[in-house]
Coordinates of C-alpha atoms and ligand atoms in Angstrom, one line a residue:
X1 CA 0.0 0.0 0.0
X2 CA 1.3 3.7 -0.5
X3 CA -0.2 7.0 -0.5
X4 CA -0.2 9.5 -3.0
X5 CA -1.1 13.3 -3.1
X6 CA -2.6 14.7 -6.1
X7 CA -3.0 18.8 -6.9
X8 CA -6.6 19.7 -8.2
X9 CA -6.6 22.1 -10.3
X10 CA -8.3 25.8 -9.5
X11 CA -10.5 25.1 -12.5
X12 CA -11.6 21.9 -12.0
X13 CA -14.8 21.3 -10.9
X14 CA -16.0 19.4 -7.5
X15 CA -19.2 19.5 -7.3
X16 CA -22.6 16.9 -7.2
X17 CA -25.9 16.2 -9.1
X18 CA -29.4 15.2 -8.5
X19 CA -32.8 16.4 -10.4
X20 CA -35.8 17.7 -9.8
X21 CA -38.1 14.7 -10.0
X22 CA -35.5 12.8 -7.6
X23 CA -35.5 15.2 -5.0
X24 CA -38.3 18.3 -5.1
X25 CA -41.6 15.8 -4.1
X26 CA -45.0 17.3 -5.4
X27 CA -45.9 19.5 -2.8
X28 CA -47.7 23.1 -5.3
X29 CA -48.0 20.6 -8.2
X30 CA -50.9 21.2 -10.1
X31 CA -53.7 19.2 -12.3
X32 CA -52.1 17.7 -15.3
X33 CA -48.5 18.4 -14.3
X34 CA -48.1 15.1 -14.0
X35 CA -44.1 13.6 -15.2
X36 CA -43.5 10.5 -17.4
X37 CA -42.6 9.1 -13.8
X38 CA -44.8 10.1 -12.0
X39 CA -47.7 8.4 -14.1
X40 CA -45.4 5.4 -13.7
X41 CA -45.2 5.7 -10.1
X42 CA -49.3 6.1 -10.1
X43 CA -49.9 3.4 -12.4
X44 CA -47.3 1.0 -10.9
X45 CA -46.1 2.0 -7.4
X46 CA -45.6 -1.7 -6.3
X47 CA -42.5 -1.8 -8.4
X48 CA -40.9 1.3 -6.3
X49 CA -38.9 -0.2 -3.3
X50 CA -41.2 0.3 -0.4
X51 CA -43.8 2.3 -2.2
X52 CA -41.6 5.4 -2.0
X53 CA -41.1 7.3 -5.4
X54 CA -41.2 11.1 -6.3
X55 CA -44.3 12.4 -4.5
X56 CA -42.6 13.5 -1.4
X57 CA -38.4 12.5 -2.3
X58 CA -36.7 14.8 -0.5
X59 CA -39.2 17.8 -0.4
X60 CA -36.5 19.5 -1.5
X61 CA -39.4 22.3 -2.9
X62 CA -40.2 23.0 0.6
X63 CA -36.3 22.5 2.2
X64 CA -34.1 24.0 -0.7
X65 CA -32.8 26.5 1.6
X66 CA -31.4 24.1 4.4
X67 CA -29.9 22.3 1.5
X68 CA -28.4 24.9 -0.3
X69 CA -26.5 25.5 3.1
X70 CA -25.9 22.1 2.9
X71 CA -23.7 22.0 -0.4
X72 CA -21.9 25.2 0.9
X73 CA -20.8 23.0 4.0
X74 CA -19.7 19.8 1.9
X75 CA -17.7 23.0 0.1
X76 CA -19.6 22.0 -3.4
X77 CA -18.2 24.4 -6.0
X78 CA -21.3 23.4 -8.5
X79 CA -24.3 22.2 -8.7
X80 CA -26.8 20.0 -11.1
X81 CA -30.1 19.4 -10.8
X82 CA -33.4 19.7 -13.8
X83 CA -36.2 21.8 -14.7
X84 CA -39.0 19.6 -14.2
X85 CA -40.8 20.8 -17.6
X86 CA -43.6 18.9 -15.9
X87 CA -44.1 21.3 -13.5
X88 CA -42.4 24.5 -15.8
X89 CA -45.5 25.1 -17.6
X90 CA -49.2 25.1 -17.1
X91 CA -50.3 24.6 -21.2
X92 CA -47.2 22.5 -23.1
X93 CA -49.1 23.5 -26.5
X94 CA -48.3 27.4 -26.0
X95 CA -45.3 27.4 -23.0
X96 CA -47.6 29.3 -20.3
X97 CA -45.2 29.2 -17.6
X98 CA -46.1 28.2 -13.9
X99 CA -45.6 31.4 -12.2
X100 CA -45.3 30.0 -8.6
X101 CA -42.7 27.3 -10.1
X102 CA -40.3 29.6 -11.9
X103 CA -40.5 31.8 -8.6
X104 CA -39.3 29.2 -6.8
X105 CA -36.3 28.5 -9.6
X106 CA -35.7 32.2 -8.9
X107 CA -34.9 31.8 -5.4
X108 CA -33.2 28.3 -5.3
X109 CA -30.7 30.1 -7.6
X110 CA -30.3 33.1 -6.1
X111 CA -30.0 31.4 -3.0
X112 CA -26.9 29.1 -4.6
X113 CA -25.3 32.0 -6.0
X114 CA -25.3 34.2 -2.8
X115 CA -23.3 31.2 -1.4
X116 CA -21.1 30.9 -4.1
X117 CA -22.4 27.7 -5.8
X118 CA -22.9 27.8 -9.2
X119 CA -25.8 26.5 -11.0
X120 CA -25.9 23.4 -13.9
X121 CA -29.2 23.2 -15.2
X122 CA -30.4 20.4 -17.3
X123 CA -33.9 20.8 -19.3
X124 CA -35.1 16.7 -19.1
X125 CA -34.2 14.4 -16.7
X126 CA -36.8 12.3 -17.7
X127 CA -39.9 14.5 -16.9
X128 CA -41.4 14.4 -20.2
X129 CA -44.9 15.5 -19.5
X130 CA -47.3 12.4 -18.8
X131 CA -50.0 14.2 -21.2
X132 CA -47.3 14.5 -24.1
X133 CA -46.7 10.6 -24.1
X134 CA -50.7 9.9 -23.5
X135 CA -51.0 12.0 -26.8
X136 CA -48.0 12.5 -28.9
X137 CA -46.3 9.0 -28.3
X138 CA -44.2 11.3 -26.2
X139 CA -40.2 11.3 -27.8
X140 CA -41.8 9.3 -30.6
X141 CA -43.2 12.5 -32.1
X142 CA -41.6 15.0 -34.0
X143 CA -44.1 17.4 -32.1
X144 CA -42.9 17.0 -29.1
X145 CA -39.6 18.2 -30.0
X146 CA -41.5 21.7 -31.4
X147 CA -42.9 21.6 -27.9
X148 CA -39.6 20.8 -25.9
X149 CA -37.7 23.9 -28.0
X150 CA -41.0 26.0 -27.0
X151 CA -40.2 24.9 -23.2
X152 CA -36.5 25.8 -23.3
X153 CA -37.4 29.0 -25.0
X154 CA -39.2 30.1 -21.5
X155 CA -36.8 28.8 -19.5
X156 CA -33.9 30.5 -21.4
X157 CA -36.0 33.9 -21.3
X158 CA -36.1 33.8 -17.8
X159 CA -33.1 32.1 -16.3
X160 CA -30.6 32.9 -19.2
X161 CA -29.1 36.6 -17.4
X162 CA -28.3 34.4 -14.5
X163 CA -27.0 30.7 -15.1
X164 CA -24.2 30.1 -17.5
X165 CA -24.1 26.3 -17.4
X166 CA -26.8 24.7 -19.3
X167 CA -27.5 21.1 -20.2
X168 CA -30.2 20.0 -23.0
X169 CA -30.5 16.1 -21.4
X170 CA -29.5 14.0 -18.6
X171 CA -28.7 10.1 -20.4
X172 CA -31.2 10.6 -23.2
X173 CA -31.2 7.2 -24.4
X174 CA -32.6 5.6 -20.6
X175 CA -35.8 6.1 -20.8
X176 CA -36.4 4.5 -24.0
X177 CA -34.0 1.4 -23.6
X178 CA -35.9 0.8 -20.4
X179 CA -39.0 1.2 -21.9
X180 CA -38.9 0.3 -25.6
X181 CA -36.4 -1.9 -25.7
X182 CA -36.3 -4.2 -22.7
X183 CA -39.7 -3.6 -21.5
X184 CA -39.1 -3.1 -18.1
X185 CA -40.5 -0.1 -17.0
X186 CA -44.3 1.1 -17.7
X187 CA -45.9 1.2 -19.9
X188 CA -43.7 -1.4 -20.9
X189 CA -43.4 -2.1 -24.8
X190 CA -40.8 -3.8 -27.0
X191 CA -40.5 -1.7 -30.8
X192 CA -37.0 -1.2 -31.1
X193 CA -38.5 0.9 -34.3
X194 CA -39.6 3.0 -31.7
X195 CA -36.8 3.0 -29.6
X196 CA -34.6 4.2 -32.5
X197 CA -36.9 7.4 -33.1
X198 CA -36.8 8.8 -29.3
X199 CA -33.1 8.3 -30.2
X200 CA -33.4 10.3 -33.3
X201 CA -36.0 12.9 -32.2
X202 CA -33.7 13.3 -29.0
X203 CA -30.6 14.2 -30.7
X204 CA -32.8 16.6 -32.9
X205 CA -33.8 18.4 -29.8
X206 CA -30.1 19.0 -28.6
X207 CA -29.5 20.3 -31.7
X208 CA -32.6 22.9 -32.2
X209 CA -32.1 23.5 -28.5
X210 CA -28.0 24.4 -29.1
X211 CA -29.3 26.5 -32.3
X212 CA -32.2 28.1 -29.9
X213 CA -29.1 29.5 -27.4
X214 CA -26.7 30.4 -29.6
X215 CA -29.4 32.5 -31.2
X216 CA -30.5 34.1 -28.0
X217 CA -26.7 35.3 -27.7
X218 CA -27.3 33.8 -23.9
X219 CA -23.9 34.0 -22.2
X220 CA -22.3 30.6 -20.9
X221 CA -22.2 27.3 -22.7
X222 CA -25.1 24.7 -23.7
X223 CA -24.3 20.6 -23.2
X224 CA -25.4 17.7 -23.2
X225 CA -24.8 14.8 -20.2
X226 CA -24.3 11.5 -21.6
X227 CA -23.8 8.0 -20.1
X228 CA -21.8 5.8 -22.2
X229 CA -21.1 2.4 -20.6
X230 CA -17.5 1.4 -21.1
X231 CA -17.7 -1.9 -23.0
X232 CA -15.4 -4.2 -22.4
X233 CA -14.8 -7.3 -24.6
X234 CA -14.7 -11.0 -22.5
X235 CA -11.2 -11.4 -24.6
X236 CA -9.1 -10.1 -27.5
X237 CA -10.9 -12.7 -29.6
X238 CA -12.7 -10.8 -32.8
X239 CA -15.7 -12.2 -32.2
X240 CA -15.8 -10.6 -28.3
X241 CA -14.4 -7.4 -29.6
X242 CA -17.0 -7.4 -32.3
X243 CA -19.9 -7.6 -29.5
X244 CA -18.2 -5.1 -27.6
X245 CA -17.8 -2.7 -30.8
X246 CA -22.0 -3.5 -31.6
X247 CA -22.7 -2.5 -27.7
X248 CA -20.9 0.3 -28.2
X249 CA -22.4 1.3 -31.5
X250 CA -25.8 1.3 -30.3
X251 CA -25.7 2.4 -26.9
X252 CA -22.7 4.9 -26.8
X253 CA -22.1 6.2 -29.9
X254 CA -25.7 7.0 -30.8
X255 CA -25.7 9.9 -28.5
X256 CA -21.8 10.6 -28.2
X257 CA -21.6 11.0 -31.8
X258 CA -24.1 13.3 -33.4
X259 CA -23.6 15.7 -29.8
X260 CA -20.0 15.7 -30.2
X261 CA -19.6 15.2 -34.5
X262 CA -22.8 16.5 -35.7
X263 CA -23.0 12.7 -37.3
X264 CA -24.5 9.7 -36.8
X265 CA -21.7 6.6 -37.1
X266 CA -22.2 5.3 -41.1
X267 CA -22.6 1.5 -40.0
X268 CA -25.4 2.6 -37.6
X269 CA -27.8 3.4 -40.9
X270 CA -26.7 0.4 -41.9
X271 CA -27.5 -2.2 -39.6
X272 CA -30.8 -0.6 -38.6
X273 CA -31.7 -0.9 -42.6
X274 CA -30.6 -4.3 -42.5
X275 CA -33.1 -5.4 -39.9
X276 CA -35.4 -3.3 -40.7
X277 CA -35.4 -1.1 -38.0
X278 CA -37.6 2.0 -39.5
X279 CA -37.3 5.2 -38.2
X280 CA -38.0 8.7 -40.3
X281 CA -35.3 11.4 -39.9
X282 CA -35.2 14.0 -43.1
X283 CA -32.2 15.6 -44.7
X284 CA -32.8 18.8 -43.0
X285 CA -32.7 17.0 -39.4
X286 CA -29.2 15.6 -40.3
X287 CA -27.9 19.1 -41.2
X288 CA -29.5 20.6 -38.1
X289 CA -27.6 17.6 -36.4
X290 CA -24.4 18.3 -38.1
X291 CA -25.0 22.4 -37.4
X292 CA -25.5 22.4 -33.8
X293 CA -23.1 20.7 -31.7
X294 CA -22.8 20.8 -27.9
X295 CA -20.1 23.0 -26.5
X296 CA -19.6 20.5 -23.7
X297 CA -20.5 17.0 -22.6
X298 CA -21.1 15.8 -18.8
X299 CA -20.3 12.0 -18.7
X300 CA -22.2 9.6 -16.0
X301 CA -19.5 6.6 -15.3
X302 CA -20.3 4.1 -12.7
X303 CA -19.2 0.8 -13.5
X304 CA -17.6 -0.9 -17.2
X305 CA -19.9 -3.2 -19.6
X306 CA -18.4 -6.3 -19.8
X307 CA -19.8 -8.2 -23.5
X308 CA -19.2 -11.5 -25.3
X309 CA -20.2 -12.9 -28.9
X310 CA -23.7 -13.8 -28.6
X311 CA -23.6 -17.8 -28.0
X312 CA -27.3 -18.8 -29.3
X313 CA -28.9 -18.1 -32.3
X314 CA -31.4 -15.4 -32.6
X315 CA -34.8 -16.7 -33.3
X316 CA -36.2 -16.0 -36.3
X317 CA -39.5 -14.5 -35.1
X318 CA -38.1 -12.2 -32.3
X319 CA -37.8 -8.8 -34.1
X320 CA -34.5 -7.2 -33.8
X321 CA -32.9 -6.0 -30.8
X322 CA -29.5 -5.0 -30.2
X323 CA -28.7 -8.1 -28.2
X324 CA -28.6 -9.7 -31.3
X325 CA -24.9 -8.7 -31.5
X326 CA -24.0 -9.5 -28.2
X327 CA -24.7 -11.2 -24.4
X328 CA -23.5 -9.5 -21.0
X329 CA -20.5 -11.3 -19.6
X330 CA -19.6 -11.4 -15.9
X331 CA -16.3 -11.6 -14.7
X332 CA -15.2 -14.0 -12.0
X333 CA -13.7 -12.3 -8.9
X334 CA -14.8 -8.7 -10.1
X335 CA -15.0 -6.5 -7.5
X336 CA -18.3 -5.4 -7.3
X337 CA -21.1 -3.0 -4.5
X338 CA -23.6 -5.7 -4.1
X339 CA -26.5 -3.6 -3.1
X340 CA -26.7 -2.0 -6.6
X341 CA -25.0 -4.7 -8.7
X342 CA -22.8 -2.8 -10.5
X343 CA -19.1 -3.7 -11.2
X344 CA -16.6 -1.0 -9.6
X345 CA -13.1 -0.5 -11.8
X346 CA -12.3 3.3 -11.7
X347 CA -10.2 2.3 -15.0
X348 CA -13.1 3.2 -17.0
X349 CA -12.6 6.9 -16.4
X350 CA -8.9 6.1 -17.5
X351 CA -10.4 4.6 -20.5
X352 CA -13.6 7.0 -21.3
X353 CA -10.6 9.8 -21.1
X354 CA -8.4 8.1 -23.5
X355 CA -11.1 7.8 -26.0
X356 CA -12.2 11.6 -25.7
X357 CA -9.0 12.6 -26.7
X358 CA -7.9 10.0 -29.5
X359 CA -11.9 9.4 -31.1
X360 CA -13.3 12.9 -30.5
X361 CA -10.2 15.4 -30.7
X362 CA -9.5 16.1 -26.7
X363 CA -13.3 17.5 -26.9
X364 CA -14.1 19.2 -23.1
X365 CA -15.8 16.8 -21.0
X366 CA -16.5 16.2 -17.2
X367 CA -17.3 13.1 -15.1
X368 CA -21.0 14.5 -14.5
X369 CA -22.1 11.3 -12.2
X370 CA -20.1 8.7 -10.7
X371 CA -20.9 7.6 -6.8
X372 CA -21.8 4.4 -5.1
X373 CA -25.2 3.8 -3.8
X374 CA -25.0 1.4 -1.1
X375 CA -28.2 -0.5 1.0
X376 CA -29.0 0.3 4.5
X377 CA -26.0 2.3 5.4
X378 CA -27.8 3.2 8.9
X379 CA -25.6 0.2 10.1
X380 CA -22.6 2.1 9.7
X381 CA -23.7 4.7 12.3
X382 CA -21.0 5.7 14.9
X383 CA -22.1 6.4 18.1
X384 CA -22.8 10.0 17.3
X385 CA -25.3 8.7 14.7
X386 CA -23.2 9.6 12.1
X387 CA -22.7 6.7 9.0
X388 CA -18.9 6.2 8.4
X389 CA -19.0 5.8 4.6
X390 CA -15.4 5.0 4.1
X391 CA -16.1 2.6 1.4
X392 CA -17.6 5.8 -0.9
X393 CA -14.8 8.1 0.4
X394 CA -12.5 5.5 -1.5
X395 CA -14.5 5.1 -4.2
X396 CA -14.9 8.9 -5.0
X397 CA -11.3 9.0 -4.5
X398 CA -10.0 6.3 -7.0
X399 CA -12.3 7.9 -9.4
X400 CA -11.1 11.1 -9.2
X401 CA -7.8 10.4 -9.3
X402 CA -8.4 8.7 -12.3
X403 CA -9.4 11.8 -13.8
X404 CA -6.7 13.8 -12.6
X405 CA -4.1 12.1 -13.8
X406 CA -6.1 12.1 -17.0
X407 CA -6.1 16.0 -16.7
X408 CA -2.4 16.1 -15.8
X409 CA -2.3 14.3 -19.1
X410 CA -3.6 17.1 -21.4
X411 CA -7.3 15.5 -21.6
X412 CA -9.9 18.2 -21.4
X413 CA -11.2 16.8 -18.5
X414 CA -12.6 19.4 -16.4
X415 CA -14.3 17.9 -13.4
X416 CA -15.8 15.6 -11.2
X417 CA -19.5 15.9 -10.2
X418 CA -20.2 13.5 -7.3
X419 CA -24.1 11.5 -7.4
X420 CA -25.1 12.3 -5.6
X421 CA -25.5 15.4 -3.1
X422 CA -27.9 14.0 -0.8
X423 CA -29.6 10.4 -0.5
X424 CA -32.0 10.9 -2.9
X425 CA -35.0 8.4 -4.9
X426 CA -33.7 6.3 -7.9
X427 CA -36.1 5.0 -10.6
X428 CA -38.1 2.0 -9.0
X429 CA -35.2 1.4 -6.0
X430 CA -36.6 4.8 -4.2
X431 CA -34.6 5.3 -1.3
X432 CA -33.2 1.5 -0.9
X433 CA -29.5 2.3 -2.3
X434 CA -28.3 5.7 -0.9
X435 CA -26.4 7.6 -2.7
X436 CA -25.6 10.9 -0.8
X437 CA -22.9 12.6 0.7
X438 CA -25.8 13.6 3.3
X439 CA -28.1 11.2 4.9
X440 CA -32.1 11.7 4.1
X441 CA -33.4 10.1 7.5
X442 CA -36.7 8.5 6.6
X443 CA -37.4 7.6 10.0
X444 CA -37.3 11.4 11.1
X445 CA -39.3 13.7 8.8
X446 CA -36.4 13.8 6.3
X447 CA -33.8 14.7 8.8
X448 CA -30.5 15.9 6.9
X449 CA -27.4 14.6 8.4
X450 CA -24.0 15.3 7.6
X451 CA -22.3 11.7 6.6
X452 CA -18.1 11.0 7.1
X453 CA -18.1 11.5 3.2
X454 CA -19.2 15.0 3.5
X455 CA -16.9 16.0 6.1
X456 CA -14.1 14.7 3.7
X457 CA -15.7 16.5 0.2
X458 CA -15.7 19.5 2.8
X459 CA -11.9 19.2 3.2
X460 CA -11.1 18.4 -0.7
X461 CA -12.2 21.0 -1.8
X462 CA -10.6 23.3 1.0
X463 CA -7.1 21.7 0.3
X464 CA -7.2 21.3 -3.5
X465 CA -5.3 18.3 -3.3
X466 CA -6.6 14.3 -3.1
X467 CA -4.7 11.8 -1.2
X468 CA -5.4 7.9 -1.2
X469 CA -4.0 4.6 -0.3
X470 CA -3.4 2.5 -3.7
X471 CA -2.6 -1.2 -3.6
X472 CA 1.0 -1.7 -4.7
X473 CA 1.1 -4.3 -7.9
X474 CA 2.1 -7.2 -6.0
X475 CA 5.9 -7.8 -6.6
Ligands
BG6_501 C1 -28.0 7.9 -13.4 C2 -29.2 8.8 -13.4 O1 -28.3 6.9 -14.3 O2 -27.7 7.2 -12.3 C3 -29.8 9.1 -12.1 O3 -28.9 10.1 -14.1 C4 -29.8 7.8 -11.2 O4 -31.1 9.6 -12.3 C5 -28.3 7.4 -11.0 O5 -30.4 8.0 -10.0 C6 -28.0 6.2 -10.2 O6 -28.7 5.1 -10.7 P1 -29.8 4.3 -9.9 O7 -30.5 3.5 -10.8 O8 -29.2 3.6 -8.8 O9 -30.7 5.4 -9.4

């Protein structure tokens, strides 16, 4: 074992994330401001880990002010959390903005500015209006995207003089895989036809939403925040790497490259013709594509995607999906956090930076999620009731260093953004797997509690340095 001290650099972010729907509950929500989840959550709340879900989350709405003084004490430098557009508007069709909503916007930024936080604010994280899917097919219709650019046309107008870090999505392509493609979340369908077109109509609102704020002259920058899985071939075998290129290809590189590019990958036209995947894009969305790309991507990395060559044949009556190319592969002995079954290896920051400078020409990116959410962490309470997360202090701290040393590098890499700030609800696990670097007590009317982790955020960012213990290779 040895220690090492790494500088952080005076522009490189520390901060955290959450979103509105995860954290604000529904306390002033109106009639017909209903969410994508929170129809889910109505329709199916026996899928949500102990029936909690968005209706009270944090009540962040109602507590925003003890929680901005919160992030000032874990010495967060930034920020991110959504516009619910759910709750933005009161009439989608002609962007009549929720007074009492935006007012509320208003102060939760003023109130992080005064302390010298500065606000990331993403347009959808997720909270496509419930009426717009009942209706349009939600992301399926090119008329929602009219409707989204409405939406962030309001939100511009009134927030633009005073927040200079905008985001257009949070993981565009979840919703839709979850829902589309696996059929695992309401209202649970499998048309990967229709899985391709949110995709499409997606990337078509980044772009009209990047032309929308470079036409407004707004100061700051407009991104997008992404979540490529790192894919990892079983072995150096063609036909693993092949499965690991296919994952890639329809997972990552359908979002990373028309954001970044301005172009869909050529073989991605390809395949989806070949199994007759349809989906309608025109000319004049490719060159809108190709026109308006992001000045800056946020990148959510929690665990690598480990693939093999598919070993069964694909039945003949099972319409395409991309598992065709490929089946998940599992690692003996990996090191994993059992409570959310993810695979932890900080070397896919390593990896993710290596890419962004060799495949998309050193373009500036940040680690905007990457955290550990672990299952009933009251048990490791001290005596003062505090829960001793060492095992998410060393996570965060591999990670980071990761990215440092990509920075010290020459990598545009130019932050870390921790998931998340406080315990807050995940899609369907609620509250099981916390997440935060501040304890959401259930038990006591949402009591907010400091954890070890935020004490040690606190002194990060203070010292600009990170230290950690590595494992020696053994000699
Ligand atoms: C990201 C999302 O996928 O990961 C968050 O942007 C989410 O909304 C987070 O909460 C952690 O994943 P999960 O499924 O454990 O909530």
């Amino acid at each position: 074992m040895s220690n090492v001290t790494i500088e952080i650099p005076h522009d490189f972010m520390l901060g955290a994330a959450a979103s509105a729907w995860q954290t604000e509950g529904w306390s002033g929500k109106k009639a017909g401001q209903d969410s994508f989840l929170d129809a889910w959550y109505q329709q199916d709340r026996h899928v949500w880990h102990n029936g909690y879900g968005p209706a009270i989350a944090t009540d962040f709405i109602n507590r925003y002010r003890e929680d901005v003084a919160l992030m000032k004490a874990c010495g967060l430098t930034h920020y991110r959390t959504s516009i619910n557009w759910s709750r933005f508007l009161l009439d989608y069709e002609t962007a009549q903005m929720d007074e009492e909503y935006a007012s509320y916007y208003d102060r939760l930024i003023d109130e992080m500015l005064a302390s010298g936080i500065e606000p990331m604010l993403c347009l959808e994280h997720y909270e496509l209006p419930a009426v717009l899917l009942e209706k349009y097919g939600g992301w399926g219709s090119k008329k929602v995207v009219d409707l989204f650019v409405r939406y962030a046309e309001q939100v511009f107008a009134h927030y633009g003089h005073k927040v200079r870090r905008w985001f257009v999505f949070n993981e565009p392509i979840v919703v839709q895989t979850r829902v589309y493609l696996d059929a695992l979340r309401w209202p649970y369908q499998q048309d990967t036809s229709l899985w391709m077109q949110w995709n499409h109509h997606k990337n078509l609102a980044t772009a009209r939403v990047v032309q929308l704020f470079r036409a407004g002259g707004w100061p700051g920058s407009i991104g997008t925040i992404l979540n490529p899985e790192v894919t990892w071939p079983r072995s150096s075998a063609p036909h693993d790497v092949k499965a690991a290129e296919m994952y890639d290809l329809f997972y990552n590189r359908v979002f990373l490259d028309p954001a970044i590019k301005g172009v869909y990958p050529a073989q991605l036209f390809t395949l989806l013709a070949q199994h007759q995947v349809r989906w309608s894009y025109s000319d004049e969305d490719l060159a809108l594509i190709a026109a308006h790309r992001v000045d800056e991507v946020g990148l959510n990395l929690y665990y690598p995607h480990r693939v093999k060559a598919p070993s069964r044949a694909w039945h003949p009556e099972t319409p395409f999906h991309p598992a065709y190319y490929y089946e998940h592969f599992e690692l003996p002995g990996r090191r994993m956090n059992p409570s959310r079954g993810w695979e932890i290896q900080p070397r896919i920051v390593a990896d993710m930076a290596a890419r962004m400078r060799d495949e998309y020409d050193n373009f500036p990116w940040f680690i905007a999620e990457n955290g550990m959410g672990i299952e009933n962490e009251a048990r490791f309470k001290n005596e003062q009731g505090e829960i001793q997360d060492d095992y998410r202090i060393a996570f965060i701290a591999e990670h980071l260093h990761e990215a440092l040393l990509a920075r010290q590098a020459g990598i545009n890499c130019r932050g870390y953004m921790l998931w998340a700030f406080t315990d807050n609800v995940s899609p369907m696990n609620a509250f099981k797997n916390r997440y935060g670097l501040i304890e959401i007590d259930l038990e006591n009317q949402r009591q907010r509690r400091m954890k070890k982790s935020a004490h040690w955020f606190r002194q990060l960012v203070d010292s600009r340095q990170l230290t950690l213990t590595l494992d020696d290779e053994p000699k």
